[in-house]
Amino acid sequence: KSHESVLKGLITDPHILVEGKYKDAIMAKNNIHLMMASNENWIIPAGHDERRFCVIDVSEEKKQNTEYFAALYKEIDSGGTEAMLHDLLNYDLSNFNVRKVPQTGALTHQKLRSLRGPDAWLYHCLQIGVMAHQPWLRNQPLQIRKTDAYNSYAESYKINGEYRPVDVGQFSKTLQTILEEALQKPRLTTAEGQRPYGYRFAPLDAARAMFEKYIGGAVPWEEPDYPSEESI
């Protein structure tokens, strides 16, 4: 997290600070071309509307295929590198938009791994089909006190030992931004006749669809671990 702005600056800033050995630092044109390869689950800090990173999973189809790689290295050593450079230099980029990043499944995975705050808490609730110990059914709205939802979020941060939770106002605003019309904020009526402020969430499938719209990609959802609606 502490180096996130530095990494993003290397990618998009038009000028960067360069400091040569025993020389004063100067501003220079940013000519950095950045490519990373990693086996880690979380590689980049990808936001829900990410425009800096193109993320691709490498196929394992040719893994341990010695004949394939022997032929590949032979081609590389026999002019293949030069031929590839020729193709790249002559590739038509007239309709290319560098900010229109391909929305791949690998990028979606990085977005999910980068979630923090209320976003991460809501994703967890949607994934398990439970919020504040209440089942979130596929075909029925979920009504819950605002304080119960916020306390569940705040408690998750105590358990994980992460950053300080946002206040309830920012928490509510974030949920609304993600779920849009799939979230309403009515006054609830309790058995004791009280009228606490609450949330009414759309049924689980509809809320998951809104989350996918927000994140910009299909999410691999788990099957909720509770009885079917017909048996409840």
XYZ file of C-alpha atoms in Angstrom:
232
model
C 0.000 0.000 0.000
C 2.765 2.472 0.897
C 4.368 2.113 -2.561
C 1.124 2.105 -4.569
C 1.364 5.749 -5.657
C 5.009 5.273 -6.691
C 4.140 2.320 -8.927
C 1.211 4.136 -10.521
C 3.373 7.206 -11.073
C 5.956 5.136 -12.951
C 3.213 4.039 -15.334
C 1.261 7.233 -16.008
C 3.262 10.307 -14.940
C 4.656 12.146 -18.002
C 7.831 13.052 -16.087
C 9.724 11.290 -13.291
C 12.474 12.255 -10.865
C 15.863 10.810 -11.855
C 18.843 10.940 -9.517
C 22.189 9.795 -10.895
C 24.976 8.653 -8.618
C 26.731 11.678 -7.091
C 24.487 13.988 -9.137
C 21.544 16.245 -8.377
C 18.068 14.914 -9.030
C 16.397 16.145 -12.218
C 12.986 15.758 -13.844
C 13.090 13.694 -17.029
C 10.595 12.426 -19.573
C 9.060 9.138 -18.480
C 10.050 6.484 -21.029
C 9.466 3.507 -18.732
C 7.790 0.435 -20.223
C 6.804 -1.856 -17.382
C 6.095 -5.591 -17.500
C 5.852 -7.928 -14.503
C 5.663 -11.701 -14.099
C 4.748 -13.313 -10.792
C 3.438 -16.480 -9.180
C 1.855 -14.530 -6.317
C -1.934 -14.344 -5.906
C -1.838 -10.568 -5.430
C 0.456 -8.707 -7.812
C -0.897 -5.203 -8.430
C -3.109 -2.673 -6.593
C -6.051 -2.755 -9.020
C -9.039 -0.487 -8.400
C -12.595 -1.347 -9.463
C -12.251 0.933 -12.537
C -8.631 0.023 -13.235
C -7.099 1.621 -16.361
C -3.349 1.186 -15.807
C -2.829 -2.563 -15.794
C -3.461 -5.274 -18.369
C -3.400 -8.606 -16.511
C -3.210 -11.968 -18.280
C -2.940 -15.495 -16.901
C -0.245 -17.587 -18.585
C -1.520 -20.870 -19.975
C -0.108 -24.097 -18.540
C -0.880 -26.025 -21.731
C 2.812 -26.310 -22.686
C 4.105 -26.812 -19.151
C 6.971 -29.361 -19.037
C 6.745 -29.754 -22.849
C 10.474 -29.911 -23.572
C 10.032 -30.415 -27.331
C 7.893 -27.281 -27.622
C 10.351 -25.087 -25.742
C 13.363 -26.552 -27.559
C 11.770 -25.556 -30.873
C 10.860 -22.137 -29.458
C 14.407 -21.378 -28.286
C 15.771 -22.585 -31.626
C 13.512 -20.116 -33.415
C 14.544 -17.307 -31.035
C 18.234 -17.998 -31.718
C 17.646 -18.188 -35.488
C 16.185 -14.748 -36.090
C 12.935 -15.123 -34.193
C 13.653 -12.149 -31.923
C 14.367 -9.897 -34.898
C 11.250 -11.131 -36.697
C 9.089 -10.415 -33.662
C 10.559 -6.903 -33.370
C 9.738 -6.317 -37.049
C 6.136 -7.425 -36.502
C 5.727 -5.196 -33.444
C 7.216 -2.140 -35.174
C 4.827 -2.592 -38.098
C 1.721 -3.362 -36.052
C -1.132 -0.947 -36.799
C -1.837 1.060 -33.621
C -3.988 3.750 -35.234
C -7.124 2.587 -33.402
C -5.376 1.627 -30.164
C -6.494 3.335 -26.943
C -3.937 2.779 -24.198
C -6.502 3.624 -21.492
C -9.035 1.039 -22.707
C -7.648 -1.892 -20.751
C -8.902 -5.417 -21.612
C -11.236 -6.603 -18.853
C -9.817 -10.078 -18.313
C -10.647 -12.633 -15.652
C -7.104 -12.214 -14.335
C -7.667 -8.465 -13.897
C -10.932 -9.124 -12.055
C -9.042 -11.456 -9.706
C -6.532 -8.688 -8.955
C -9.370 -6.239 -8.316
C -10.915 -8.632 -5.794
C -7.550 -9.178 -4.089
C -7.099 -5.395 -3.857
C -10.421 -4.685 -2.134
C -10.246 -2.820 1.161
C -12.662 -1.284 3.634
C -16.430 -1.625 3.092
C -15.800 -2.973 -0.426
C -13.948 -6.002 0.955
C -16.513 -6.562 3.712
C -19.439 -6.436 1.259
C -17.675 -8.824 -1.125
C -17.205 -11.298 1.730
C -20.902 -11.064 2.653
C -21.949 -11.589 -0.966
C -19.543 -14.504 -1.319
C -20.826 -16.462 1.689
C -24.465 -15.323 1.429
C -24.555 -14.061 5.016
C -24.508 -10.579 6.563
C -24.232 -10.001 10.308
C -25.282 -13.624 10.969
C -28.393 -13.281 8.772
C -28.774 -15.446 5.642
C -28.912 -13.500 2.395
C -31.352 -15.457 0.240
C -31.361 -15.618 -3.541
C -34.980 -14.568 -4.064
C -35.775 -12.468 -0.997
C -34.549 -9.012 0.063
C -32.412 -8.787 3.188
C -33.439 -6.239 5.820
C -30.965 -5.400 8.548
C -30.365 -2.626 11.052
C -27.793 -0.112 9.900
C -25.947 -0.459 13.215
C -25.800 -4.257 12.889
C -24.307 -4.021 9.397
C -21.761 -1.391 10.418
C -20.774 -3.274 13.590
C -20.235 -6.414 11.514
C -17.927 -4.462 9.206
C -16.032 -2.840 12.107
C -15.655 -6.184 13.900
C -14.157 -7.761 10.788
C -11.404 -5.166 10.900
C -10.604 -5.957 14.526
C -10.251 -9.618 13.630
C -8.085 -8.974 10.562
C -5.993 -6.291 12.265
C -6.148 -4.049 9.213
C -6.693 -0.335 8.757
C -8.957 1.746 10.953
C -12.592 1.366 9.831
C -14.271 4.260 8.026
C -17.094 6.049 9.836
C -20.708 4.986 9.391
C -21.431 7.808 6.939
C -18.651 6.771 4.560
C -19.597 3.124 5.061
C -23.168 3.805 3.961
C -22.052 5.940 1.016
C -19.707 3.212 -0.224
C -22.420 0.555 -0.103
C -24.752 2.827 -2.080
C -22.075 3.499 -4.703
C -21.518 -0.217 -5.233
C -25.096 -1.494 -5.126
C -26.979 1.542 -6.484
C -30.697 0.678 -6.707
C -30.050 -2.730 -5.097
C -29.801 -0.935 -1.733
C -32.523 1.067 0.007
C -32.415 2.774 3.395
C -35.836 2.514 5.063
C -36.880 2.846 8.685
C -37.457 -0.680 9.964
C -40.117 -1.858 12.390
C -39.062 -4.245 15.161
C -41.210 -6.611 17.207
C -40.915 -4.116 20.066
C -42.359 -1.347 17.909
C -39.044 0.470 17.470
C -38.181 2.250 14.199
C -34.411 1.966 13.712
C -32.636 3.063 10.551
C -31.830 0.123 8.345
C -30.769 -1.248 4.993
C -32.877 -3.238 2.566
C -30.628 -5.169 0.206
C -31.877 -6.727 -3.015
C -31.953 -10.554 -3.156
C -28.510 -12.130 -3.240
C -28.350 -12.803 -6.990
C -29.419 -9.243 -7.859
C -26.934 -7.752 -5.386
C -24.150 -9.944 -6.770
C -24.983 -8.712 -10.285
C -24.653 -5.089 -9.139
C -21.302 -5.885 -7.513
C -20.064 -7.407 -10.785
C -21.149 -4.239 -12.595
C -19.152 -2.185 -10.095
C -16.049 -4.381 -10.313
C -16.233 -4.598 -14.114
C -16.071 -8.375 -14.507
C -17.633 -11.741 -13.723
C -16.967 -12.973 -10.177
C -16.682 -16.710 -9.334
C -19.329 -16.942 -6.607
C -19.567 -19.675 -4.001
C -22.820 -21.515 -3.377
C -24.301 -20.146 -0.116
C -24.008 -22.649 2.735
C -27.552 -22.498 4.032
C -30.829 -24.345 3.337
C -32.689 -23.501 0.153
C -35.368 -20.812 0.256
C -38.078 -23.460 -0.133
C -37.061 -25.155 3.117
C -36.743 -21.985 5.221
